[in-house]
Amino acid sequence: MKLRRWVSIATVSLATMAALNTVPATAGKPYDPTKQTLGALGLRHGLQIGTAVDIAALNDGSNPQYLRITAAEFTSVTAENAMKWESLEPTRGKYNWGPADQLVDFAKRNKQSVRGHVLVWHNQLPAWLTTGVADGSISKQELRELLRKHITTVVSRYKGKVWQWDVVNEAVSDPWDNPPTLHYKGFWAQHLGPGYLADAFRWARAADPKALLFYNDYNIEAFGSGNPADDKTQFVYDMVRGLRAQGVPIDGVGSQGHLGTQYGNYNTFQVIEALKKFTALGVATAFTEVDVRSQLTDGVQAGDSEEINPRLQASAANFSVLMKACLAVRSCLSYTVWGFSDRHSWVPGWFDDPPEGLATIYDENYQAKLAYHEIKSDLMLAGPPYVLPRITPKPRR
Ligand code: XIL
């Protein structure tokens, strides 16, 4: 009798739980995934959800929402600018570690992992370096030595504190460049030749045996023609395959994910295919700088909802495609947005002819947009058999 009673109570409560789709998490309180953060939902899959952080905004006491959301919603952070060479060494030999240190400390306090961004890039280099090369006072040999020293100094300082380093960023040209045939572009290739890539990864590895070392670029979300002369994804794929074949310690490929609603959309399977092909080379993958911008037409700027709504929907759809693809591929370790609020987005300052914006997952008043809710639902609804825990590669020696 007692047993029958117990069984029937158990049956009723199980049925109730199933009906409410609840998990008996905390005493009496139903588990409500809509109240979870992106970061907490990501951890169900071992996936880190990150944001780029503007240190000035973090320190702006009149704007507490920024700090609150950065700390609460994300499990990973990237310095939007503070770890770039011009920020770290504005004057030759004089390092300004303050803001970068602050971010690393912030991450530690909030149990967040750090994506280090960026060691080698042609932009945001200090003027003393670029003018020195231009006027011939810094020779090629000295330049190579300066790069070695920079990588060694920065990686050593944050040894054991940075999870993934963007070692080289945006080394490859675009089809709209001149010449249009894809090639190694920019300051480093011009002055040191493409061999700098292998050197940079080796120097970074020597300074930190455990960090995951990434190549990072944009417009590599999906394959195109398959011809490396005009398909940037293919060019980068061939490059990574070549580096791995030479034994270069490259552990990952970061796909920035700067998309625009005016360009049409990839479907989830195209992006899955690209992530899988990179994975087959033995490397991890990540979305490192996701934002999806739109043109700010006169109607958008005047607040016309008929023009704004389709843009918000298209933006959300693109955020979601990258999220679903990432979830589906176990090598995809993190999904980072390049700023979380339209109040602090690089887009309006960078893409101004025609003006663009509306690129992030929160509006200017820190209200979550459709994109936020859609990537949250992707994280919530995912699970076996199609979404499985992440697989992290061993850092390559
Ligand atoms: C951008 C920052 O968001 C801006 O604040 C800065 O003025 C320029 O750089 N790809 C990258 C990032 O790898 O470092 C860039 O960040 C955006 C494009």
mmCIF file of N, CA, C and O in Angstrom, residues 138-230:
data_model
loop_
_atom_site.group_PDB
_atom_site.id
_atom_site.type_symbol
_atom_site.label_atom_id
_atom_site.label_comp_id
_atom_site.label_asym_id
_atom_site.label_seq_id
_atom_site.Cartn_x
_atom_site.Cartn_y
_atom_site.Cartn_z
ATOM 1 N N ILE A 138 64.281 51.766 -39.434
ATOM 2 C CA ILE A 138 64.143 50.388 -38.942
ATOM 3 C C ILE A 138 64.335 49.455 -40.143
ATOM 4 O O ILE A 138 63.552 49.485 -41.096
ATOM 5 N N SER A 139 65.376 48.649 -40.092
ATOM 6 C CA SER A 139 65.676 47.745 -41.214
ATOM 7 C C SER A 139 64.760 46.519 -41.132
ATOM 8 O O SER A 139 64.122 46.273 -40.111
ATOM 9 N N LYS A 140 64.726 45.732 -42.211
ATOM 10 C CA LYS A 140 63.925 44.502 -42.226
ATOM 11 C C LYS A 140 64.339 43.565 -41.097
ATOM 12 O O LYS A 140 63.505 42.969 -40.423
ATOM 13 N N GLN A 141 65.626 43.442 -40.937
ATOM 14 C CA GLN A 141 66.135 42.533 -39.906
ATOM 15 C C GLN A 141 65.699 42.992 -38.514
ATOM 16 O O GLN A 141 65.284 42.199 -37.673
ATOM 17 N N GLU A 142 65.780 44.304 -38.321
ATOM 18 C CA GLU A 142 65.367 44.850 -37.026
ATOM 19 C C GLU A 142 63.859 44.695 -36.826
ATOM 20 O O GLU A 142 63.378 44.425 -35.722
ATOM 21 N N LEU A 143 63.114 44.856 -37.910
ATOM 22 C CA LEU A 143 61.651 44.726 -37.839
ATOM 23 C C LEU A 143 61.266 43.313 -37.393
ATOM 24 O O LEU A 143 60.397 43.124 -36.532
ATOM 25 N N ARG A 144 61.931 42.328 -37.977
ATOM 26 C CA ARG A 144 61.637 40.937 -37.610
ATOM 27 C C ARG A 144 61.949 40.716 -36.129
ATOM 28 O O ARG A 144 61.180 40.087 -35.402
ATOM 29 N N GLU A 145 63.039 41.282 -35.681
ATOM 30 C CA GLU A 145 63.421 41.155 -34.277
ATOM 31 C C GLU A 145 62.422 41.892 -33.359
ATOM 32 O O GLU A 145 62.083 41.404 -32.278
ATOM 33 N N LEU A 146 61.950 43.042 -33.818
ATOM 34 C CA LEU A 146 60.943 43.775 -33.029
ATOM 35 C C LEU A 146 59.655 42.965 -32.903
ATOM 36 O O LEU A 146 59.023 42.944 -31.844
ATOM 37 N N LEU A 147 59.276 42.289 -33.978
ATOM 38 C CA LEU A 147 58.057 41.479 -33.940
ATOM 39 C C LEU A 147 58.244 40.305 -32.975
ATOM 40 O O LEU A 147 57.364 39.997 -32.164
ATOM 41 N N ARG A 148 59.385 39.669 -33.047
ATOM 42 C CA ARG A 148 59.668 38.552 -32.137
ATOM 43 C C ARG A 148 59.587 39.020 -30.685
ATOM 44 O O ARG A 148 58.973 38.387 -29.828
ATOM 45 N N LYS A 149 60.190 40.171 -30.447
ATOM 46 C CA LYS A 149 60.202 40.694 -29.085
ATOM 47 C C LYS A 149 58.791 41.067 -28.609
ATOM 48 O O LYS A 149 58.407 40.806 -27.465
ATOM 49 N N HIS A 150 58.030 41.663 -29.501
ATOM 50 C CA HIS A 150 56.652 42.053 -29.152
ATOM 51 C C HIS A 150 55.834 40.814 -28.763
ATOM 52 O O HIS A 150 55.197 40.780 -27.705
ATOM 53 N N ILE A 151 55.865 39.817 -29.623
ATOM 54 C CA ILE A 151 55.070 38.606 -29.359
ATOM 55 C C ILE A 151 55.528 37.966 -28.054
ATOM 56 O O ILE A 151 54.720 37.598 -27.192
ATOM 57 N N THR A 152 56.821 37.859 -27.887
ATOM 58 C CA THR A 152 57.354 37.204 -26.694
ATOM 59 C C THR A 152 56.968 37.964 -25.424
ATOM 60 O O THR A 152 56.545 37.371 -24.428
ATOM 61 N N THR A 153 57.089 39.286 -25.483
ATOM 62 C CA THR A 153 56.790 40.110 -24.299
ATOM 63 C C THR A 153 55.321 40.008 -23.916
ATOM 64 O O THR A 153 54.969 39.811 -22.751
ATOM 65 N N VAL A 154 54.453 40.142 -24.898
ATOM 66 C CA VAL A 154 53.016 40.173 -24.606
ATOM 67 C C VAL A 154 52.517 38.793 -24.172
ATOM 68 O O VAL A 154 51.793 38.661 -23.170
ATOM 69 N N VAL A 155 52.902 37.768 -24.913
ATOM 70 C CA VAL A 155 52.416 36.419 -24.574
ATOM 71 C C VAL A 155 52.967 35.989 -23.211
ATOM 72 O O VAL A 155 52.247 35.389 -22.408
ATOM 73 N N SER A 156 54.210 36.353 -22.927
ATOM 74 C CA SER A 156 54.793 35.980 -21.623
ATOM 75 C C SER A 156 54.057 36.667 -20.480
ATOM 76 O O SER A 156 53.820 36.069 -19.437
ATOM 77 N N ARG A 157 53.708 37.930 -20.670
ATOM 78 C CA ARG A 157 53.028 38.652 -19.590
ATOM 79 C C ARG A 157 51.718 37.964 -19.205
ATOM 80 O O ARG A 157 51.367 37.906 -18.036
ATOM 81 N N TYR A 158 51.014 37.461 -20.209
ATOM 82 C CA TYR A 158 49.691 36.865 -19.931
ATOM 83 C C TYR A 158 49.725 35.340 -19.995
ATOM 84 O O TYR A 158 48.680 34.701 -20.123
ATOM 85 N N LYS A 159 50.913 34.794 -19.868
ATOM 86 C CA LYS A 159 51.062 33.335 -19.906
ATOM 87 C C LYS A 159 50.143 32.687 -18.873
ATOM 88 O O LYS A 159 50.123 33.093 -17.700
ATOM 89 N N GLY A 160 49.384 31.699 -19.287
ATOM 90 C CA GLY A 160 48.482 31.007 -18.365
ATOM 91 C C GLY A 160 47.184 31.760 -18.106
ATOM 92 O O GLY A 160 46.300 31.259 -17.428
ATOM 93 N N LYS A 161 47.077 32.980 -18.636
ATOM 94 C CA LYS A 161 45.861 33.779 -18.391
ATOM 95 C C LYS A 161 45.033 33.976 -19.655
ATOM 96 O O LYS A 161 43.903 34.457 -19.582
ATOM 97 N N VAL A 162 45.630 33.685 -20.782
ATOM 98 C CA VAL A 162 44.894 33.827 -22.044
ATOM 99 C C VAL A 162 44.611 32.430 -22.592
ATOM 100 O O VAL A 162 45.500 31.597 -22.717
ATOM 101 N N TRP A 163 43.347 32.209 -22.913
ATOM 102 C CA TRP A 163 42.882 30.888 -23.390
ATOM 103 C C TRP A 163 43.208 30.708 -24.869
ATOM 104 O O TRP A 163 43.786 29.716 -25.286
ATOM 105 N N GLN A 164 42.806 31.700 -25.662
ATOM 106 C CA GLN A 164 43.061 31.666 -27.108
ATOM 107 C C GLN A 164 43.736 32.979 -27.487
ATOM 108 O O GLN A 164 43.273 34.040 -27.083
ATOM 109 N N TRP A 165 44.805 32.882 -28.275
ATOM 110 C CA TRP A 165 45.436 34.093 -28.829
ATOM 111 C C TRP A 165 45.128 34.206 -30.317
ATOM 112 O O TRP A 165 45.310 33.233 -31.056
ATOM 113 N N ASP A 166 44.680 35.365 -30.761
ATOM 114 C CA ASP A 166 44.691 35.653 -32.194
ATOM 115 C C ASP A 166 46.128 36.039 -32.508
ATOM 116 O O ASP A 166 46.551 37.178 -32.254
ATOM 117 N N VAL A 167 46.879 35.088 -33.036
ATOM 118 C CA VAL A 167 48.305 35.342 -33.279
ATOM 119 C C VAL A 167 48.461 36.208 -34.525
ATOM 120 O O VAL A 167 49.156 37.220 -34.502
ATOM 121 N N VAL A 168 47.803 35.813 -35.594
ATOM 122 C CA VAL A 168 47.844 36.614 -36.825
ATOM 123 C C VAL A 168 46.408 36.919 -37.239
ATOM 124 O O VAL A 168 45.543 36.047 -37.220
ATOM 125 N N ASN A 169 46.186 38.164 -37.624
ATOM 126 C CA ASN A 169 44.852 38.658 -37.973
ATOM 127 C C ASN A 169 44.868 39.195 -39.402
ATOM 128 O O ASN A 169 45.774 39.961 -39.773
ATOM 129 N N GLU A 170 43.913 38.760 -40.205
ATOM 130 C CA GLU A 170 43.629 39.391 -41.502
ATOM 131 C C GLU A 170 44.853 39.492 -42.415
ATOM 132 O O GLU A 170 45.167 40.559 -42.936
ATOM 133 N N ALA A 171 45.511 38.365 -42.624
ATOM 134 C CA ALA A 171 46.720 38.382 -43.458
ATOM 135 C C ALA A 171 46.423 38.300 -44.947
ATOM 136 O O ALA A 171 47.320 38.463 -45.772
ATOM 137 N N VAL A 172 45.176 38.027 -45.287
ATOM 138 C CA VAL A 172 44.836 37.706 -46.679
ATOM 139 C C VAL A 172 43.972 38.808 -47.288
ATOM 140 O O VAL A 172 43.089 39.367 -46.626
ATOM 141 N N SER A 173 44.226 39.101 -48.564
ATOM 142 C CA SER A 173 43.492 40.177 -49.255
ATOM 143 C C SER A 173 42.064 39.740 -49.576
ATOM 144 O O SER A 173 41.679 38.591 -49.345
ATOM 145 N N ASP A 174 41.305 40.686 -50.139
ATOM 146 C CA ASP A 174 39.927 40.424 -50.549
ATOM 147 C C ASP A 174 39.822 40.558 -52.060
ATOM 148 O O ASP A 174 40.635 41.239 -52.680
ATOM 149 N N PRO A 175 38.770 39.963 -52.622
ATOM 150 C CA PRO A 175 38.631 40.023 -54.088
ATOM 151 C C PRO A 175 38.509 41.448 -54.624
ATOM 152 O O PRO A 175 38.783 41.681 -55.792
ATOM 153 N N TRP A 176 38.107 42.400 -53.775
ATOM 154 C CA TRP A 176 37.979 43.786 -54.267
ATOM 155 C C TRP A 176 39.292 44.560 -54.166
ATOM 156 O O TRP A 176 39.372 45.723 -54.550
ATOM 157 N N ASP A 177 40.328 43.926 -53.628
ATOM 158 C CA ASP A 177 41.630 44.612 -53.555
ATOM 159 C C ASP A 177 42.319 44.592 -54.917
ATOM 160 O O ASP A 177 41.911 43.894 -55.840
ATOM 161 N N ASN A 178 43.398 45.316 -55.006
ATOM 162 C CA ASN A 178 44.185 45.356 -56.223
ATOM 163 C C ASN A 178 45.580 44.807 -55.925
ATOM 164 O O ASN A 178 46.243 45.348 -55.036
ATOM 165 N N PRO A 179 46.055 43.769 -56.600
ATOM 166 C CA PRO A 179 45.350 42.983 -57.615
ATOM 167 C C PRO A 179 44.263 42.102 -56.991
ATOM 168 O O PRO A 179 44.379 41.737 -55.821
ATOM 169 N N PRO A 180 43.240 41.739 -57.777
ATOM 170 C CA PRO A 180 42.109 41.001 -57.214
ATOM 171 C C PRO A 180 42.439 39.544 -56.869
ATOM 172 O O PRO A 180 41.728 38.945 -56.054
ATOM 173 N N THR A 181 43.466 38.993 -57.469
ATOM 174 C CA THR A 181 43.855 37.623 -57.107
ATOM 175 C C THR A 181 44.294 37.618 -55.645
ATOM 176 O O THR A 181 45.142 38.424 -55.244
ATOM 177 N N LEU A 182 43.699 36.726 -54.863
ATOM 178 C CA LEU A 182 43.968 36.733 -53.413
ATOM 179 C C LEU A 182 45.452 36.511 -53.141
ATOM 180 O O LEU A 182 46.105 35.705 -53.789
ATOM 181 N N HIS A 183 45.953 37.255 -52.168
ATOM 182 C CA HIS A 183 47.371 37.212 -51.851
ATOM 183 C C HIS A 183 47.578 37.606 -50.386
ATOM 184 O O HIS A 183 46.653 38.108 -49.740
ATOM 185 N N TYR A 184 48.783 37.417 -49.885
ATOM 186 C CA TYR A 184 49.107 37.919 -48.543
ATOM 187 C C TYR A 184 49.261 39.423 -48.634
ATOM 188 O O TYR A 184 50.042 39.923 -49.435
ATOM 189 N N LYS A 185 48.499 40.134 -47.812
ATOM 190 C CA LYS A 185 48.456 41.588 -47.944
ATOM 191 C C LYS A 185 49.049 42.260 -46.698
ATOM 192 O O LYS A 185 49.241 41.620 -45.659
ATOM 193 N N GLY A 186 49.265 43.550 -46.833
ATOM 194 C CA GLY A 186 49.531 44.395 -45.664
ATOM 195 C C GLY A 186 50.988 44.482 -45.250
ATOM 196 O O GLY A 186 51.883 43.846 -45.809
ATOM 197 N N PHE A 187 51.179 45.288 -44.230
ATOM 198 C CA PHE A 187 52.492 45.687 -43.720
ATOM 199 C C PHE A 187 53.462 44.510 -43.533
ATOM 200 O O PHE A 187 54.599 44.552 -44.007
ATOM 201 N N TRP A 188 53.027 43.478 -42.865
ATOM 202 C CA TRP A 188 53.960 42.398 -42.503
ATOM 203 C C TRP A 188 54.393 41.596 -43.709
ATOM 204 O O TRP A 188 55.579 41.271 -43.856
ATOM 205 N N ALA A 189 53.421 41.281 -44.588
ATOM 206 C CA ALA A 189 53.775 40.534 -45.803
ATOM 207 C C ALA A 189 54.699 41.372 -46.676
ATOM 208 O O ALA A 189 55.665 40.864 -47.254
ATOM 209 N N GLN A 190 54.393 42.688 -46.756
ATOM 210 C CA GLN A 190 55.218 43.566 -47.594
ATOM 211 C C GLN A 190 56.664 43.615 -47.114
ATOM 212 O O GLN A 190 57.586 43.580 -47.904
ATOM 213 N N HIS A 191 56.826 43.705 -45.807
ATOM 214 C CA HIS A 191 58.188 43.934 -45.309
ATOM 215 C C HIS A 191 58.927 42.661 -44.937
ATOM 216 O O HIS A 191 60.152 42.626 -44.994
ATOM 217 N N LEU A 192 58.208 41.633 -44.525
ATOM 218 C CA LEU A 192 58.897 40.409 -44.103
ATOM 219 C C LEU A 192 58.625 39.217 -45.008
ATOM 220 O O LEU A 192 59.269 38.176 -44.875
ATOM 221 N N GLY A 193 57.638 39.336 -45.911
ATOM 222 C CA GLY A 193 57.241 38.174 -46.722
ATOM 223 C C GLY A 193 56.361 37.250 -45.886
ATOM 224 O O GLY A 193 56.340 37.347 -44.654
ATOM 225 N N PRO A 194 55.634 36.329 -46.557
ATOM 226 C CA PRO A 194 54.631 35.511 -45.849
ATOM 227 C C PRO A 194 55.206 34.569 -44.789
ATOM 228 O O PRO A 194 54.449 34.037 -43.971
ATOM 229 N N GLY A 195 56.525 34.416 -44.778
ATOM 230 C CA GLY A 195 57.147 33.572 -43.751
ATOM 231 C C GLY A 195 56.902 34.071 -42.331
ATOM 232 O O GLY A 195 57.073 33.330 -41.366
ATOM 233 N N TYR A 196 56.469 35.341 -42.211
ATOM 234 C CA TYR A 196 56.228 35.873 -40.855
ATOM 235 C C TYR A 196 55.143 35.098 -40.125
ATOM 236 O O TYR A 196 55.118 35.062 -38.894
ATOM 237 N N LEU A 197 54.210 34.485 -40.885
ATOM 238 C CA LEU A 197 53.114 33.758 -40.217
ATOM 239 C C LEU A 197 53.665 32.605 -39.381
ATOM 240 O O LEU A 197 53.364 32.488 -38.183
ATOM 241 N N ALA A 198 54.462 31.753 -40.012
ATOM 242 C CA ALA A 198 55.010 30.601 -39.285
ATOM 243 C C ALA A 198 55.862 31.074 -38.108
ATOM 244 O O ALA A 198 55.769 30.540 -36.990
ATOM 245 N N ASP A 199 56.656 32.116 -38.334
ATOM 246 C CA ASP A 199 57.500 32.652 -37.257
ATOM 247 C C ASP A 199 56.639 33.091 -36.076
ATOM 248 O O ASP A 199 56.945 32.790 -34.915
ATOM 249 N N ALA A 200 55.565 33.821 -36.378
ATOM 250 C CA ALA A 200 54.732 34.379 -35.306
ATOM 251 C C ALA A 200 54.148 33.270 -34.435
ATOM 252 O O ALA A 200 54.153 33.364 -33.195
ATOM 253 N N PHE A 201 53.639 32.222 -35.067
ATOM 254 C CA PHE A 201 53.075 31.118 -34.272
ATOM 255 C C PHE A 201 54.159 30.437 -33.438
ATOM 256 O O PHE A 201 53.931 30.083 -32.286
ATOM 257 N N ARG A 202 55.331 30.286 -34.001
ATOM 258 C CA ARG A 202 56.410 29.618 -33.245
ATOM 259 C C ARG A 202 56.851 30.467 -32.058
ATOM 260 O O ARG A 202 57.083 29.953 -30.961
ATOM 261 N N TRP A 203 56.935 31.771 -32.269
ATOM 262 C CA TRP A 203 57.348 32.651 -31.163
ATOM 263 C C TRP A 203 56.283 32.660 -30.064
ATOM 264 O O TRP A 203 56.597 32.662 -28.871
ATOM 265 N N ALA A 204 55.010 32.659 -30.492
ATOM 266 C CA ALA A 204 53.937 32.656 -29.498
ATOM 267 C C ALA A 204 53.963 31.355 -28.703
ATOM 268 O O ALA A 204 53.822 31.353 -27.477
ATOM 269 N N ARG A 205 54.157 30.259 -29.390
ATOM 270 C CA ARG A 205 54.201 28.962 -28.698
ATOM 271 C C ARG A 205 55.348 28.897 -27.692
ATOM 272 O O ARG A 205 55.194 28.395 -26.573
ATOM 273 N N ALA A 206 56.484 29.450 -28.098
ATOM 274 C CA ALA A 206 57.649 29.412 -27.202
ATOM 275 C C ALA A 206 57.352 30.166 -25.912
ATOM 276 O O ALA A 206 57.848 29.821 -24.839
ATOM 277 N N ALA A 207 56.501 31.186 -25.997
ATOM 278 C CA ALA A 207 56.214 32.005 -24.812
ATOM 279 C C ALA A 207 55.073 31.441 -23.967
ATOM 280 O O ALA A 207 54.957 31.785 -22.790
ATOM 281 N N ASP A 208 54.210 30.641 -24.524
ATOM 282 C CA ASP A 208 53.122 30.030 -23.748
ATOM 283 C C ASP A 208 52.788 28.664 -24.338
ATOM 284 O O ASP A 208 52.160 28.565 -25.397
ATOM 285 N N PRO A 209 53.196 27.597 -23.655
ATOM 286 C CA PRO A 209 52.977 26.261 -24.225
ATOM 287 C C PRO A 209 51.520 25.825 -24.232
ATOM 288 O O PRO A 209 51.168 24.877 -24.920
ATOM 289 N N LYS A 210 50.664 26.534 -23.484
ATOM 290 C CA LYS A 210 49.295 26.034 -23.317
ATOM 291 C C LYS A 210 48.197 26.832 -24.020
ATOM 292 O O LYS A 210 47.091 26.339 -24.198
ATOM 293 N N ALA A 211 48.472 28.071 -24.382
ATOM 294 C CA ALA A 211 47.412 28.856 -25.030
ATOM 295 C C ALA A 211 47.083 28.249 -26.394
ATOM 296 O O ALA A 211 47.955 27.676 -27.059
ATOM 297 N N LEU A 212 45.834 28.370 -26.795
ATOM 298 C CA LEU A 212 45.459 27.928 -28.143
ATOM 299 C C LEU A 212 45.754 29.065 -29.114
ATOM 300 O O LEU A 212 45.316 30.204 -28.902
ATOM 301 N N LEU A 213 46.487 28.761 -30.162
ATOM 302 C CA LEU A 213 46.977 29.800 -31.076
ATOM 303 C C LEU A 213 46.138 29.816 -32.349
ATOM 304 O O LEU A 213 46.060 28.821 -33.070
ATOM 305 N N PHE A 214 45.518 30.971 -32.613
ATOM 306 C CA PHE A 214 44.550 31.098 -33.705
ATOM 307 C C PHE A 214 45.037 31.988 -34.842
ATOM 308 O O PHE A 214 45.721 32.993 -34.620
ATOM 309 N N TYR A 215 44.623 31.630 -36.049
ATOM 310 C CA TYR A 215 44.605 32.559 -37.171
ATOM 311 C C TYR A 215 43.183 33.109 -37.254
ATOM 312 O O TYR A 215 42.218 32.345 -37.153
ATOM 313 N N ASN A 216 43.024 34.415 -37.437
ATOM 314 C CA ASN A 216 41.713 35.057 -37.370
ATOM 315 C C ASN A 216 41.463 35.905 -38.628
ATOM 316 O O ASN A 216 42.352 36.664 -39.043
ATOM 317 N N ASP A 217 40.280 35.777 -39.219
ATOM 318 C CA ASP A 217 40.013 36.585 -40.420
ATOM 319 C C ASP A 217 38.512 36.728 -40.655
ATOM 320 O O ASP A 217 37.717 36.023 -40.035
ATOM 321 N N TYR A 218 38.168 37.664 -41.554
ATOM 322 C CA TYR A 218 36.755 37.869 -41.921
ATOM 323 C C TYR A 218 36.482 37.305 -43.310
ATOM 324 O O TYR A 218 37.404 36.987 -44.057
ATOM 325 N N ASN A 219 35.197 37.202 -43.618
ATOM 326 C CA ASN A 219 34.759 36.631 -44.906
ATOM 327 C C ASN A 219 35.292 35.226 -45.131
ATOM 328 O O ASN A 219 35.645 34.861 -46.253
ATOM 329 N N ILE A 220 35.341 34.440 -44.078
ATOM 330 C CA ILE A 220 35.703 33.025 -44.219
ATOM 331 C C ILE A 220 34.629 32.140 -43.555
ATOM 332 O O ILE A 220 34.919 31.054 -43.084
ATOM 333 N N GLU A 221 33.392 32.635 -43.536
ATOM 334 C CA GLU A 221 32.317 31.871 -42.892
ATOM 335 C C GLU A 221 31.899 30.674 -43.728
ATOM 336 O O GLU A 221 31.396 29.677 -43.194
ATOM 337 N N ALA A 222 32.047 30.780 -45.047
ATOM 338 C CA ALA A 222 31.611 29.688 -45.926
ATOM 339 C C ALA A 222 32.532 29.647 -47.147
ATOM 340 O O ALA A 222 33.136 30.669 -47.509
ATOM 341 N N PHE A 223 32.621 28.474 -47.772
ATOM 342 C CA PHE A 223 33.413 28.364 -48.994
ATOM 343 C C PHE A 223 32.642 28.958 -50.170
ATOM 344 O O PHE A 223 31.409 29.020 -50.158
ATOM 345 N N GLY A 224 33.385 29.422 -51.172
ATOM 346 C CA GLY A 224 32.784 29.960 -52.397
ATOM 347 C C GLY A 224 33.092 29.049 -53.563
ATOM 348 O O GLY A 224 32.743 27.869 -53.560
ATOM 349 N N SER A 225 33.846 29.585 -54.528
ATOM 350 C CA SER A 225 34.112 28.836 -55.757
ATOM 351 C C SER A 225 35.039 27.643 -55.534
ATOM 352 O O SER A 225 35.099 26.742 -56.359
ATOM 353 N N GLY A 226 35.774 27.667 -54.465
ATOM 354 C CA GLY A 226 36.770 26.616 -54.243
ATOM 355 C C GLY A 226 38.116 26.946 -54.877
ATOM 356 O O GLY A 226 39.095 26.219 -54.716
ATOM 357 N N ASN A 227 38.177 28.067 -55.584
ATOM 358 C CA ASN A 227 39.422 28.489 -56.221
ATOM 359 C C ASN A 227 40.114 29.511 -55.310
ATOM 360 O O ASN A 227 39.574 30.591 -55.080
ATOM 361 N N PRO A 228 41.317 29.177 -54.810
ATOM 362 C CA PRO A 228 41.978 30.088 -53.877
ATOM 363 C C PRO A 228 42.308 31.454 -54.473
ATOM 364 O O PRO A 228 42.636 32.385 -53.740
ATOM 365 N N ALA A 229 42.191 31.590 -55.780
ATOM 366 C CA ALA A 229 42.443 32.903 -56.397
ATOM 367 C C ALA A 229 41.334 33.897 -56.073
ATOM 368 O O ALA A 229 41.570 35.105 -56.048
ATOM 369 N N ASP A 230 40.117 33.384 -55.811
ATOM 370 C CA ASP A 230 39.015 34.314 -55.499
ATOM 371 C C ASP A 230 38.165 33.883 -54.296
ATOM 372 O O ASP A 230 37.263 34.612 -53.891
#
